[in-house]
Each structure stands twice: as structure tokens, then as C-alpha cells.
mmCIF file of C-alpha atoms and ligand atoms in Angstrom:
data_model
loop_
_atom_site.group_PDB
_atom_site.id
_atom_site.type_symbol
_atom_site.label_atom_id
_atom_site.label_comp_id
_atom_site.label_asym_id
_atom_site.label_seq_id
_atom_site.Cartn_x
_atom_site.Cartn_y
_atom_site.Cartn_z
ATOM 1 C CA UNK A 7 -18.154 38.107 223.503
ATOM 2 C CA UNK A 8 -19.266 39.415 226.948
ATOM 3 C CA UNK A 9 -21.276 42.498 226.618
ATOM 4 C CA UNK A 10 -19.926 45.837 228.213
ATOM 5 C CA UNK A 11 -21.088 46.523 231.587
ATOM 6 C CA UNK A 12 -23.194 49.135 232.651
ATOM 7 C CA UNK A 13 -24.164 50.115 236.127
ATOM 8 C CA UNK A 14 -26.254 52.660 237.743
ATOM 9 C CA UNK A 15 -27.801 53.359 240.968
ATOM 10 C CA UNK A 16 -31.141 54.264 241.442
ATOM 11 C CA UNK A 17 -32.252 57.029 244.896
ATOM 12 C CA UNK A 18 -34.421 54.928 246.903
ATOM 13 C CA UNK A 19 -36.418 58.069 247.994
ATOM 14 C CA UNK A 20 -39.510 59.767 246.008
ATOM 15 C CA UNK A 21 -41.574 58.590 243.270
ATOM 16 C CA UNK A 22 -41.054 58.375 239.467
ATOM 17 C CA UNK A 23 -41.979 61.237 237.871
ATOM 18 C CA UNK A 24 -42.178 61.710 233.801
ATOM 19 C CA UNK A 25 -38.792 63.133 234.196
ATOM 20 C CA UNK A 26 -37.374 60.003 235.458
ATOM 21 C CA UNK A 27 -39.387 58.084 232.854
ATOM 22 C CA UNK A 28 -38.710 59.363 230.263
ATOM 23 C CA UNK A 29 -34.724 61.046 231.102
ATOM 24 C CA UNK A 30 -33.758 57.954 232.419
ATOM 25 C CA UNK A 31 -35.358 54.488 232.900
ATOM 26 C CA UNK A 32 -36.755 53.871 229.430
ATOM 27 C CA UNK A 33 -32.902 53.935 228.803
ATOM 28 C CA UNK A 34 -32.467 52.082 231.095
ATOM 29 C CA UNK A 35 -34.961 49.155 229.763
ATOM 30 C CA UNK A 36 -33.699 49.833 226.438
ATOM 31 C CA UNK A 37 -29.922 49.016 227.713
ATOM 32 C CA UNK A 38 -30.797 45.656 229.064
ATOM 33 C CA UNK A 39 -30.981 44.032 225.427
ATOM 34 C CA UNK A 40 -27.497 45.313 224.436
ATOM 35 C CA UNK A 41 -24.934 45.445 227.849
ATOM 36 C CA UNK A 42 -25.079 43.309 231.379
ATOM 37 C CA UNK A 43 -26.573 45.870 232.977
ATOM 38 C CA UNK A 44 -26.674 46.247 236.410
ATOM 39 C CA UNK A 45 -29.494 48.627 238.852
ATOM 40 C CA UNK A 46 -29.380 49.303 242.565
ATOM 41 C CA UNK A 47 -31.227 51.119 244.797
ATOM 42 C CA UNK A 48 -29.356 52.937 247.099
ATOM 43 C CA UNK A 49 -30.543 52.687 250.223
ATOM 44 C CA UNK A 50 -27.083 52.872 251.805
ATOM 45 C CA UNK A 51 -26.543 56.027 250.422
ATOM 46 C CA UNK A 52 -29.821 57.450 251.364
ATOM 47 C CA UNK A 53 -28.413 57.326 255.415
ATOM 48 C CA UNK A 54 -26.443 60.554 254.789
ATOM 49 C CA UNK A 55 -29.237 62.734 254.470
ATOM 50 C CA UNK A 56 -32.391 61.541 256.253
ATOM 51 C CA UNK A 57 -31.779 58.182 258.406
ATOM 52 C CA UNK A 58 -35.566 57.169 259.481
ATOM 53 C CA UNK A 59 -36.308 53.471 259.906
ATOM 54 C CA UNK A 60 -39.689 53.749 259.132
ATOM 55 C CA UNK A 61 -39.799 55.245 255.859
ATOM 56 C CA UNK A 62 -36.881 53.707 255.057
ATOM 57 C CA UNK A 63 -38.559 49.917 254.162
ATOM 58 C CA UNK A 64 -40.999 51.196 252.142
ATOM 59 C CA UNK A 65 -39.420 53.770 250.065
ATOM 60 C CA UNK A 66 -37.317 50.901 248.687
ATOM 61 C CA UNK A 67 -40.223 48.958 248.151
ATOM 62 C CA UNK A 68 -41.997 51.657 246.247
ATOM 63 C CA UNK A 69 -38.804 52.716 244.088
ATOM 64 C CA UNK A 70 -37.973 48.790 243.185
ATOM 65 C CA UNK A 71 -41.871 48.450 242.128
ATOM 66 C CA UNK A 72 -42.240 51.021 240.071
ATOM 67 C CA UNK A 73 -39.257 50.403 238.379
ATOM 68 C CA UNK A 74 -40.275 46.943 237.101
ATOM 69 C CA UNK A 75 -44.094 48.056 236.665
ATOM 70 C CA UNK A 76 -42.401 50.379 234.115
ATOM 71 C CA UNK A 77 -39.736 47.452 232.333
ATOM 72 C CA UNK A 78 -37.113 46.992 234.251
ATOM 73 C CA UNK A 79 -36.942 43.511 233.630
ATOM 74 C CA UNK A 80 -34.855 41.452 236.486
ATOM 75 C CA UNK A 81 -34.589 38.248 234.223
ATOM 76 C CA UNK A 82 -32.458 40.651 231.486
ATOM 77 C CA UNK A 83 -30.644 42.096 234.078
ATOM 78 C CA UNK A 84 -29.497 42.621 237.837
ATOM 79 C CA UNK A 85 -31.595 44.459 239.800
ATOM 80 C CA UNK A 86 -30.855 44.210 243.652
ATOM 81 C CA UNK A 87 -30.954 46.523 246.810
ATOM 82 C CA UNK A 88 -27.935 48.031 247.817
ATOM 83 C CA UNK A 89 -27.891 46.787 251.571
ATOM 84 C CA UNK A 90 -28.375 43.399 250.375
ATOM 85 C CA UNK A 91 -24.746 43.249 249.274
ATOM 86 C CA UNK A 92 -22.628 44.069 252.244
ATOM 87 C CA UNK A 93 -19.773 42.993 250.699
ATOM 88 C CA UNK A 94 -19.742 46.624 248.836
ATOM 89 C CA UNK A 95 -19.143 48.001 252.294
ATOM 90 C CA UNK A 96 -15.723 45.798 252.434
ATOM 91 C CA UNK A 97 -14.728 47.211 249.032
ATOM 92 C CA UNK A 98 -15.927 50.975 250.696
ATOM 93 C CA UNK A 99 -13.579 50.627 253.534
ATOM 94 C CA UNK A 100 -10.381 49.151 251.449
ATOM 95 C CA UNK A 101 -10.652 51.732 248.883
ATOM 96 C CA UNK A 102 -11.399 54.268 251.566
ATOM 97 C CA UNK A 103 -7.784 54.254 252.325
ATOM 98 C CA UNK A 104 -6.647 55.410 249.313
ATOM 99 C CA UNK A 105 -9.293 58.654 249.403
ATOM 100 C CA UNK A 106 -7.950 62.014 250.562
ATOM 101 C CA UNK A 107 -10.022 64.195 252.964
ATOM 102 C CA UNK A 108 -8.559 67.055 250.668
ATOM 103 C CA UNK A 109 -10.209 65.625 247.330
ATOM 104 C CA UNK A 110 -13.405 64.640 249.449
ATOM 105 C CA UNK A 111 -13.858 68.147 250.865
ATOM 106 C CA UNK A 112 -13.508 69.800 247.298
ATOM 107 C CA UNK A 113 -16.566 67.823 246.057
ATOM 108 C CA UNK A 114 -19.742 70.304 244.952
ATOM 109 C CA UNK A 115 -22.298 68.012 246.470
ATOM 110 C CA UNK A 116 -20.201 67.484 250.156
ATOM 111 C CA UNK A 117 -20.111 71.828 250.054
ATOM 112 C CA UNK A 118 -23.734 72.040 248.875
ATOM 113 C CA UNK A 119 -24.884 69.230 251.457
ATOM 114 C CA UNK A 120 -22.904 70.595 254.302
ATOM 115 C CA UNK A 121 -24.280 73.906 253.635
ATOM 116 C CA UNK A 122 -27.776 72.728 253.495
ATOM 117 C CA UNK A 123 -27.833 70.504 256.622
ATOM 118 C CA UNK A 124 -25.163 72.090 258.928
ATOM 119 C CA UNK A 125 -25.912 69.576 261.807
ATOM 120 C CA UNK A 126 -25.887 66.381 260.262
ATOM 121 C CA UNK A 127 -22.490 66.595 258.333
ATOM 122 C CA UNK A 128 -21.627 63.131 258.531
ATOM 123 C CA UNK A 129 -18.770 61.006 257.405
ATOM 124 C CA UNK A 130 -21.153 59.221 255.263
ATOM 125 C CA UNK A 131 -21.721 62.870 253.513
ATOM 126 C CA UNK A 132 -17.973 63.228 253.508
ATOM 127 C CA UNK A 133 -16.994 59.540 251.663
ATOM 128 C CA UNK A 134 -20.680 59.451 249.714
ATOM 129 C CA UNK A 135 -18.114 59.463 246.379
ATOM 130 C CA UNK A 136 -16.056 56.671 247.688
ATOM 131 C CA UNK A 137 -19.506 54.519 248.258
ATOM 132 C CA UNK A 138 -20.327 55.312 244.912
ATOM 133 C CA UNK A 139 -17.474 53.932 243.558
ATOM 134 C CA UNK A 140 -17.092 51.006 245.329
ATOM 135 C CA UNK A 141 -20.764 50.688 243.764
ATOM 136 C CA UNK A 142 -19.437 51.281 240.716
ATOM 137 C CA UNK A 143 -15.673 49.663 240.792
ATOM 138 C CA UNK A 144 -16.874 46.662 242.419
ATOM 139 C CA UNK A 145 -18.608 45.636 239.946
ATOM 140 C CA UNK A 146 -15.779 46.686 236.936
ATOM 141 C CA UNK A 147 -18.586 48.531 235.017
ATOM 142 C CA UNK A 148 -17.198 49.894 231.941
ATOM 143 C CA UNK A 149 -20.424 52.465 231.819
ATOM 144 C CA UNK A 150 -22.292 54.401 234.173
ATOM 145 C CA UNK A 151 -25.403 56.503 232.942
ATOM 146 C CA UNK A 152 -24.591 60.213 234.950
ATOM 147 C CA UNK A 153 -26.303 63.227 234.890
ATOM 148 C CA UNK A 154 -24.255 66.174 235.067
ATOM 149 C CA UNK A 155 -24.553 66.567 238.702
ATOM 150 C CA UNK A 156 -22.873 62.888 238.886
ATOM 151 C CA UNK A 157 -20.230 63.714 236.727
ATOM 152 C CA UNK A 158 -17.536 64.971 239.070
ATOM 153 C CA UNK A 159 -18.671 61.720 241.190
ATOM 154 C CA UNK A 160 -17.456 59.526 238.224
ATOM 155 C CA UNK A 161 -14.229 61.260 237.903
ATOM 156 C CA UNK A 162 -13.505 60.665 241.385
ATOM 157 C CA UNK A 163 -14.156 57.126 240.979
ATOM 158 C CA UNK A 164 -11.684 56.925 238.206
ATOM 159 C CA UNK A 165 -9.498 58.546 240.037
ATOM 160 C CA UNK A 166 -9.010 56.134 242.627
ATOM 161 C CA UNK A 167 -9.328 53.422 240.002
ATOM 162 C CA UNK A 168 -6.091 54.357 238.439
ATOM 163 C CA UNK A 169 -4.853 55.160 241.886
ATOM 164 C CA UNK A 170 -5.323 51.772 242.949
ATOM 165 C CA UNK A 171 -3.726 50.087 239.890
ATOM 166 C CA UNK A 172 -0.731 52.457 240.118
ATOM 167 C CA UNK A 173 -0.221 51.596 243.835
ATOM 168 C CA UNK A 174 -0.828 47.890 243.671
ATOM 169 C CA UNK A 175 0.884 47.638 240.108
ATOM 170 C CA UNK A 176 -2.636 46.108 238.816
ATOM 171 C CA UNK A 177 -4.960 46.266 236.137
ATOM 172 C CA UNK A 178 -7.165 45.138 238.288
ATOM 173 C CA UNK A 179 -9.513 48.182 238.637
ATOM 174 C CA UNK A 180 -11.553 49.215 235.296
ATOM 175 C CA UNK A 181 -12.038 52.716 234.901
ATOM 176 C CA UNK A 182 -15.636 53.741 233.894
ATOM 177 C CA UNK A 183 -17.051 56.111 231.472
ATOM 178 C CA UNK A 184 -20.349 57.923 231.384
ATOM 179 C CA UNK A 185 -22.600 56.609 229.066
ATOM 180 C CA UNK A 186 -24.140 58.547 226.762
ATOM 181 C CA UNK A 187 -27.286 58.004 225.657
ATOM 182 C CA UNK A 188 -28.339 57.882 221.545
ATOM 183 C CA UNK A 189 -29.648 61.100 220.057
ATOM 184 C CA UNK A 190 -30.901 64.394 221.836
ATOM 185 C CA UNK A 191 -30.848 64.355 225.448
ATOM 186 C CA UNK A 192 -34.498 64.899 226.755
ATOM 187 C CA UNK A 193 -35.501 67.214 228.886
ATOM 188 C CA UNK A 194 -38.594 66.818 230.442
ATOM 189 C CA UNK A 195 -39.602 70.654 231.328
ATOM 190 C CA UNK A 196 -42.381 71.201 234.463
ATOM 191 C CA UNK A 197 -45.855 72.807 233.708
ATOM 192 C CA UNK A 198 -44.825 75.814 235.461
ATOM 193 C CA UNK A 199 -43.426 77.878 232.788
ATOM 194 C CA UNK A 200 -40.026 77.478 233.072
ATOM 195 C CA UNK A 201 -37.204 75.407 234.117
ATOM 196 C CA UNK A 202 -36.852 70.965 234.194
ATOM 197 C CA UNK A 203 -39.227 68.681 236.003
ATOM 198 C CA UNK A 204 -37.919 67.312 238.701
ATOM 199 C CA UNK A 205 -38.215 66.444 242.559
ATOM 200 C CA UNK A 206 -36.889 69.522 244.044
ATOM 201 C CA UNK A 207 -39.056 72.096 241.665
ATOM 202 C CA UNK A 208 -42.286 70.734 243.141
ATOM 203 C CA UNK A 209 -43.851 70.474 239.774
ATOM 204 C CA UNK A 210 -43.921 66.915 238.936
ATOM 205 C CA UNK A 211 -46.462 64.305 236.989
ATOM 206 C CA UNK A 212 -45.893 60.772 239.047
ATOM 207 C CA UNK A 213 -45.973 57.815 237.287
ATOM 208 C CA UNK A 214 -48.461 56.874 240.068
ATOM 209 C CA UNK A 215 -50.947 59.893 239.488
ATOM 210 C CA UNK A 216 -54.173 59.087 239.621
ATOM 211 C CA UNK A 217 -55.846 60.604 236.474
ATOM 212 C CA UNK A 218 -57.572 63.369 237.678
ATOM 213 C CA UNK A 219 -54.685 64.261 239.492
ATOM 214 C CA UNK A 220 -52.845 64.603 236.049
ATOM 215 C CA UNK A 221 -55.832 66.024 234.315
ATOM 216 C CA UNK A 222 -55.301 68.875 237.137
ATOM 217 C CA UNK A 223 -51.736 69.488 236.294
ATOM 218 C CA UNK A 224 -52.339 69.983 233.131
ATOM 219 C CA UNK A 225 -55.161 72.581 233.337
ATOM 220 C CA UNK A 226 -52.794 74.472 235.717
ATOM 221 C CA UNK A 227 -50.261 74.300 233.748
ATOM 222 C CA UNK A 228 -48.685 77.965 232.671
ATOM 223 C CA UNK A 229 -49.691 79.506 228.737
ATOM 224 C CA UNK A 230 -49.981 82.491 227.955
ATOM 225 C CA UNK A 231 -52.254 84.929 225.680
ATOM 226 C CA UNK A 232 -53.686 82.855 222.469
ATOM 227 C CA UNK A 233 -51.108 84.319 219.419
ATOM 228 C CA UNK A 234 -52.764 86.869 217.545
ATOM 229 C CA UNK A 235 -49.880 87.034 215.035
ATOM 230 C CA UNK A 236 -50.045 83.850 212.329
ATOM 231 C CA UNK A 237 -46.988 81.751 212.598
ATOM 232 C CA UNK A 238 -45.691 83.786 215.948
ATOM 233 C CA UNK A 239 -42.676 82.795 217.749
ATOM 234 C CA UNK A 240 -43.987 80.604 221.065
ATOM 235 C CA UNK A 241 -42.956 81.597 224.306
ATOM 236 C CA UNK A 242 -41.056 78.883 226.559
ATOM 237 C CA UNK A 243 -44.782 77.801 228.442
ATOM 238 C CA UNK A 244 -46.046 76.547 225.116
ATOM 239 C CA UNK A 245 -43.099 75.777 223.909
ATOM 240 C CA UNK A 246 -43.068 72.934 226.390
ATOM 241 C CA UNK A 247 -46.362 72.044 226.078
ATOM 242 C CA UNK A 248 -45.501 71.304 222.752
ATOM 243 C CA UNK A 249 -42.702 69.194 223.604
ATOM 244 C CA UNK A 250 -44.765 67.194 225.947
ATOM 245 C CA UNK A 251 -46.877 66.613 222.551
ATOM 246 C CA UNK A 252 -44.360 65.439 220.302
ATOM 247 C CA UNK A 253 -43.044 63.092 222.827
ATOM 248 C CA UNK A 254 -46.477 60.926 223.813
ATOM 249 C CA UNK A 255 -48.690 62.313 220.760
ATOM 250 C CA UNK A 256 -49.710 60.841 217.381
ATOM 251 C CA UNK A 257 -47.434 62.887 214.793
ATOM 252 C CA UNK A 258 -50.772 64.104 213.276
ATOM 253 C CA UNK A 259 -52.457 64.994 216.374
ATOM 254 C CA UNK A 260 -49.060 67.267 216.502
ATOM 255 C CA UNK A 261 -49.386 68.494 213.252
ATOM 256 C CA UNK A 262 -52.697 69.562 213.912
ATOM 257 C CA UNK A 263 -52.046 71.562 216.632
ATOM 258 C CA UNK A 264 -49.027 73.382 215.380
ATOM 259 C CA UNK A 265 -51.588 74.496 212.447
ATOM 260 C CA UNK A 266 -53.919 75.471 215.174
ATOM 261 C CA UNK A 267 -50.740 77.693 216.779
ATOM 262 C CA UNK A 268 -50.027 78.966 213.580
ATOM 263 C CA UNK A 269 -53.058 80.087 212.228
ATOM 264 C CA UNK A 270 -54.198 81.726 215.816
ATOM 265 C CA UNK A 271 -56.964 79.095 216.345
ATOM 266 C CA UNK A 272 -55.443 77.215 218.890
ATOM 267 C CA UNK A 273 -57.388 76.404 222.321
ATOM 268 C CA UNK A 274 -55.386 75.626 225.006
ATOM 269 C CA UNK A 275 -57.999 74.083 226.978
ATOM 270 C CA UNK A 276 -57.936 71.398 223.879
ATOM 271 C CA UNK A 277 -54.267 70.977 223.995
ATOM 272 C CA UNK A 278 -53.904 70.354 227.616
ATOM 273 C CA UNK A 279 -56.536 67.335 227.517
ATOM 274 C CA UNK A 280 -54.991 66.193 225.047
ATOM 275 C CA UNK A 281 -51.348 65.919 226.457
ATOM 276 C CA UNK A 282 -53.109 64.816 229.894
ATOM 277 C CA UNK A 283 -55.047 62.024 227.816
ATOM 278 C CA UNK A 284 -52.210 60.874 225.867
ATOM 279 C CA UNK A 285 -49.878 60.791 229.257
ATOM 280 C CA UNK A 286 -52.400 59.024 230.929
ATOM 281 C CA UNK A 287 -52.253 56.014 228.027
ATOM 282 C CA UNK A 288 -48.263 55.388 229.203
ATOM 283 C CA UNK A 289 -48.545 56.176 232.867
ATOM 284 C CA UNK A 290 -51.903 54.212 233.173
ATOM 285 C CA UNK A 291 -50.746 50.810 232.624
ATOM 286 C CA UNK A 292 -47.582 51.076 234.340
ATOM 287 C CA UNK A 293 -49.703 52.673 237.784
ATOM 288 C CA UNK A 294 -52.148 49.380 237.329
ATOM 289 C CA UNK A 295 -48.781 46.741 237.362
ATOM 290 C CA UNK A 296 -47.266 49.263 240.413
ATOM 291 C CA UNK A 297 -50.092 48.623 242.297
ATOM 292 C CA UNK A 298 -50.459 44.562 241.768
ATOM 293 C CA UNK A 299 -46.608 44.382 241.964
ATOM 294 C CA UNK A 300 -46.148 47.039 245.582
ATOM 295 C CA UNK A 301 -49.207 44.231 246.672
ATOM 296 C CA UNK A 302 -46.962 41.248 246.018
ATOM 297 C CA UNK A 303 -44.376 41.238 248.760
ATOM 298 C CA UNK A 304 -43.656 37.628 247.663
ATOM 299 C CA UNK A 305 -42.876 38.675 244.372
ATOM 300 C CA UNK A 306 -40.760 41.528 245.424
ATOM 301 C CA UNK A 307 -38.707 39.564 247.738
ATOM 302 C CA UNK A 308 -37.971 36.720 245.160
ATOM 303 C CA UNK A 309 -37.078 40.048 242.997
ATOM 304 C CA UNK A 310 -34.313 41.272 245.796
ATOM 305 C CA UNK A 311 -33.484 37.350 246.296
ATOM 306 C CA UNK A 312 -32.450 36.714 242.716
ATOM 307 C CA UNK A 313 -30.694 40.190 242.514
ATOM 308 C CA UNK A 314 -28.884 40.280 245.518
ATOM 309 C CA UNK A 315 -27.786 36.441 244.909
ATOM 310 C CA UNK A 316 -26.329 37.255 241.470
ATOM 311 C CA UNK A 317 -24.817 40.678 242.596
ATOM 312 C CA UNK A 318 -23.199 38.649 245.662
ATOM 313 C CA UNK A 319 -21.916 36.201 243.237
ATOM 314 C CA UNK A 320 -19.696 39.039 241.141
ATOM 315 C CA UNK A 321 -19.068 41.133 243.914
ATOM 316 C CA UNK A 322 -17.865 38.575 246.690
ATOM 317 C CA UNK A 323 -15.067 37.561 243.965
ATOM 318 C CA UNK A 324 -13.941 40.974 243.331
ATOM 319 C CA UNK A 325 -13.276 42.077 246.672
ATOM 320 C CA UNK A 326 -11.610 38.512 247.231
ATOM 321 C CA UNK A 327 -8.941 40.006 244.491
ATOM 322 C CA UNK A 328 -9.260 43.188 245.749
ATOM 323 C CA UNK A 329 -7.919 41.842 249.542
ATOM 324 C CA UNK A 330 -5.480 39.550 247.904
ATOM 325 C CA UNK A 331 -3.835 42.491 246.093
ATOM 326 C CA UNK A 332 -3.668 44.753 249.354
ATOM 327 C CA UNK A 333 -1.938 41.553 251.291
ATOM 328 C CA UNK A 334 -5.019 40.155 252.949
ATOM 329 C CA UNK A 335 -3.599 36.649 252.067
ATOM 330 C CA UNK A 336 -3.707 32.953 254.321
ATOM 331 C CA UNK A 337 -0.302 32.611 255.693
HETATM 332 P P1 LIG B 1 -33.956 66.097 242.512
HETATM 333 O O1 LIG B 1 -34.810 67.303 242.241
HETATM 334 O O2 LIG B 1 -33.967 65.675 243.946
HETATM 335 O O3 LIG B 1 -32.584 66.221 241.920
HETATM 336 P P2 LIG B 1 -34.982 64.805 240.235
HETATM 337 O O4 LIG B 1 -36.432 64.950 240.085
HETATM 338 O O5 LIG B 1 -34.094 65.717 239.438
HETATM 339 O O6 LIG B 1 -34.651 64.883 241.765
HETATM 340 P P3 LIG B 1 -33.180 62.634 240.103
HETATM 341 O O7 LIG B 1 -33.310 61.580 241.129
HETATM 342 O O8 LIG B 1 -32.138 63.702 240.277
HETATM 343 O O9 LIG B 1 -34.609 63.320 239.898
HETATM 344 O O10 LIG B 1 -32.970 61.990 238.664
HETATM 345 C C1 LIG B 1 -32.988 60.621 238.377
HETATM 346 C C2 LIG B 1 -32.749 60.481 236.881
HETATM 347 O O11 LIG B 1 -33.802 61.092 236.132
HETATM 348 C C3 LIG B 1 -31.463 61.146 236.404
HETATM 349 O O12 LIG B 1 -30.863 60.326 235.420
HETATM 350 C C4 LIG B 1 -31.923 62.443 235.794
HETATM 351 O O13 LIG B 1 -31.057 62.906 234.782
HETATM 352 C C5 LIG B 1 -33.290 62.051 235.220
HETATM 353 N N1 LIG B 1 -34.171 63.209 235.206
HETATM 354 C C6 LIG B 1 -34.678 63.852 236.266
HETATM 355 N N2 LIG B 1 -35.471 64.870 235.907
HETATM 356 C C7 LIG B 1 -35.456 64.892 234.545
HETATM 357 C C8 LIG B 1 -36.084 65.709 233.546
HETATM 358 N N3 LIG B 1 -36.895 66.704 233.882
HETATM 359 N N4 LIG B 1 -35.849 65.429 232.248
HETATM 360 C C9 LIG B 1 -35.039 64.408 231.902
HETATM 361 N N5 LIG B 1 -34.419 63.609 232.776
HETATM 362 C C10 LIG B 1 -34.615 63.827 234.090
HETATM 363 MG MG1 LIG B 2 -31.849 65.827 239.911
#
């Protein structure tokens, strides 16, 4: 039996922070064993907010590195570059036509985008939902992994899946779902107290971070008065510091430090080193491959060779259908 299909794009700006890691691309890695699975990076889509040539080239190359120095494995699955399929800007333009300016301009990231870069609203801005589901569509993914803030892009794109099949009187499109991850979505918080780790908060650990760099962080990082009360309630700064310990420390290196919490002896000197050390042991290695794999420009271009080769494949004969059912037929 074929296995479902799963598809996701990945931003081909900025680095990969724990967040990443551990919110997204150890699913990810996980996935390839059990669907055809499917990652791009989207440099395409990166033109509608900051087109600049020169960083352009070797943001992808950073992104698509770290991304196999961390498992992404492009023998179990399909990693290629956006822009090295062109035929997904054939499928952009035909399904294009069957996108209303009215259900573009409704979108929450076009309004949020428009409002934060008031001279550069673009068509590229505008359509950015119909690209992603061309993406998507193109490739009749079943599943697509979505944060929230992708959510409403999803709909969209099964939206003008059904459209499509309703006009042309097709099954041809297949509509995807989000896919949901197993058990408790994680939540990586930042060191600053409060709030997710992430990009735009400023307050991220790179996979990449040297170790004294993360050893830094971590001293920074936000606590709060040592608890004077045994067995107090923690406040969210520990609280995540905690979390960050149950998710990259021994179970009885955990244990012992909730006993320290609990019976007020806790040092939170000690508990920072040891988060920072135990990070270190999973961001370590994969910094070491980054750096022999960003080297190998060889390597990575057999990498976007093999991808874009076996993307092409798939995608070429999909928009063939695709322009047969709209009438682009031989006479
Ligand atoms: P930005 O601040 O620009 O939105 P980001 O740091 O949030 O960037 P994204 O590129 O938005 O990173 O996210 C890529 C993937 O990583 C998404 O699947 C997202 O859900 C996941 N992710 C990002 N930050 C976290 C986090 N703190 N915890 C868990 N997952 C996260
Ligand atoms: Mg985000």
C-alpha cells in the first residue's frame, strides 16, 4: 500500500533554534519511516518579504544543512529547494485563476504583512496562499504539519482544491489535512521569563551555538527568589526551566532537582549548567555534522540534485493532468 503523503515547507531564512528542533523537525525525521514525506525550502516564498540576492544563496544553504546535520535523511525522503521545481510556478498561475482577490485580502498574514511593510505590498504578499498550495496540491499531499498561524493557509488550499474539482468535475485535486502530531504538543518556552522561543522574541538557543554561547543563555536566563516555602507553587521562569529539564535530562537528574525545589535547597546556578550541559550533548553533534556538511558544497548539490529530480518527476505529471483538465490539450 502506498504510504500517505505528507508535505511541508521549510522558511529558508534564520537558523534552527531548539524551538524548531524540538516543535518541529524531530517530527519531521520521525515521519520519514511511516509516510512519503516530502520537505522544501521555500525560497520562492521568501521574495515577498525581503528579496536580496546575496543573502539569498546562502540562507538556503544554511537552512538545507542544518536540516540534514540534524536527520533529515534525503534517501527516506524528498528533500529539494523550492526554485528548483519551476514547474510549481505553472501549477501557481493555473490555480491562480480560480483565487479571489476578496478571499486573498481577508487572509490574517496578507493584513498583518501589509501593515508591517506598507511599501513593499506585493502581489507575491497578496497570492503567498495560492503558492502555498500549489506547494501543497501539486504534490496531492494528504498531510501537512501547520502551526496555528498556517492553519487558515491550509483551509484556503482546500478551498480551491474542492473548487477546482467542482469546476472541472474532477477528483483530481486531494484535499489536505493538518497533521497532528502524537501526544502533547511541545512548547519550547524562551529563557526570558515568559512567552515561546522563537525567531521574532529574540530569545533563542541555535542549534549552531557555540557552547559558551549557550552556557551564557542559560546563566541569563530569568528565576526568581530561591522558595522559602517547602513544596511551593513555581512561578512560570522556573517552571520552564524545568521543562527544559525533563525534555533533554536523565529522569533522575530531574527527580533530583524537583527534591531540591521542594525542600528549598535548590541552586539555580546548578540547574542552569545542568540544562546548558545536557543541551549541549544534542546540539553538539548536530553543530559538528552542520559544519562538515555547510563545507561540502558537493554534497549539498548532489542533495538538491536528487531532490529536485524526484520532486520534478511527481510534479511535472501533475500539472500535465492539471493542463489537460483546464483544456491545454494537442489539437
Ligand atoms: P518566527 O518568530 O519568525 O515566527 P519561529 O521562531 O516561531 O519564527 P517558525 O519558522 O515560525 O519559527 O517555526 C518553524 C516551526 O517550528 C513551526 O512548525 C513551529 O511550530 C515550530 N516552532 C517554532 N518555535 C517553537 C517553539 N518555541 N516550540 C515549539 N515549536 C516551535
Ligand atoms: Mg513562528
Amino acid at each position: 500500500m502506498n504510504k500517505p503523503i505528507v508535505l511541508s515547507g521549510i522558511r529558508s531564512t534564520g537558523h534552527l533554534h531548539l524551538g524548531n528542533y524540538y516543535g518541529a523537525l524531530r517530527n519531521f525525521v520521525d515521519m520519514q519511516n511511516d509516510y512519503d514525506c516530502r520537505y522544501f525550502i521555500a525560497d520562492y516564498h521568501s521574495l515577498t518579504t525581503q528579496p536580496d540576492p546575496s543573502v539569498l544563496n546562502p540562507n538556503v544553504r544554511s537552512i538545507l544543512a542544518e536540516y540534514l546535520a540534524a536527520g533529515m535523511d534525503p534517501d527516506k525522503c524528498i528533500v529539494y529547494v523550492q526554485s528548483d521545481v519551476p514547474e510549481t510556478c505553472e501549477f501557481y498561475t493555473l490555480l491562480n485563476m480560480h483565487a479571489y482577490l476578496g478571499e486573498l485580502e481577508k487572509t490574517v498574514s496578507f493584513k498583518d504583512k501589509a501593515r508591517k511593510q506598507p511599501n513593499n505590498v506585493n502581489a507575491g504578499l497578496l497570492t503567498y496562499p495560492v503558492l502555498m498550495a500549489a506547494d501543497i496540491l501539486q504534490h496531492k499531499a494528504n498531510f501537512v504539519p501547520v502551526g496555528k498561524d498556517q492553519l487558515q493557509h491550509l483551509e484556503m488550499a482546500r478551498n480551491f482544491a474542492n473548487r477546482f474539482n467542482h469546476f472541472y468535475k474532477t477528483d483530481f485535486m486531494v484535499e489536505p489535512k493538518p497533521y497532528e502530531a502524537k501526544g502533547e504538543p511541545i512548547k519550547i518556552p524562551g529563557l526570558d521569563g515568559s512567552g515561546k522561543m522563537g525567531k521574532s522574541e529574540g530569545n533563542c538557543i541555535y542549534i549552531n551555538d557555540e557552547d559558551a554561547v549557550v552556557i551564557k543563555k542559560f546563566k541569563k536566563a530569568v528565576t526568581d527568589m530561591t522558595p522559602t516555602e517547602p513544596n511551593s507553587e513555581m512561578n512560570e521562569p522556573i517552571k520552564n526551566l524545568f521543562y527544559f529539564l525533563k525534555l533533554v535530562s536523565a529522569p533522575e537528574v530531574y527527580d533530583q532537582f524537583l527534591a531540591a525545589w521542594n525542600d528549598c535547597s535548590i541552586r539555580y546556578g546548578d540547574l542552569k549548567m545542568q540544562i546548558a550541559e545536557d543541551v549541549l550533548k544534542v546540539t553538539r553533534p548536530i553543530r559538528e555534522r552542520y559544519n562538515e556538511i555547510y563545507a561540502n558544497a558537493d554534497y549539498l548539490n548532489k542533495v538538491r540534485e536528487q531532490g529536485a529530480e524526484k520532486a520534478r518527476a511527481i510534479v511535472r505529471k501533475n500539472v500535465e493532468e492539471m493542463r489537460q483538465l483546464m483544456g491545454f490539450r494537442k489539437f
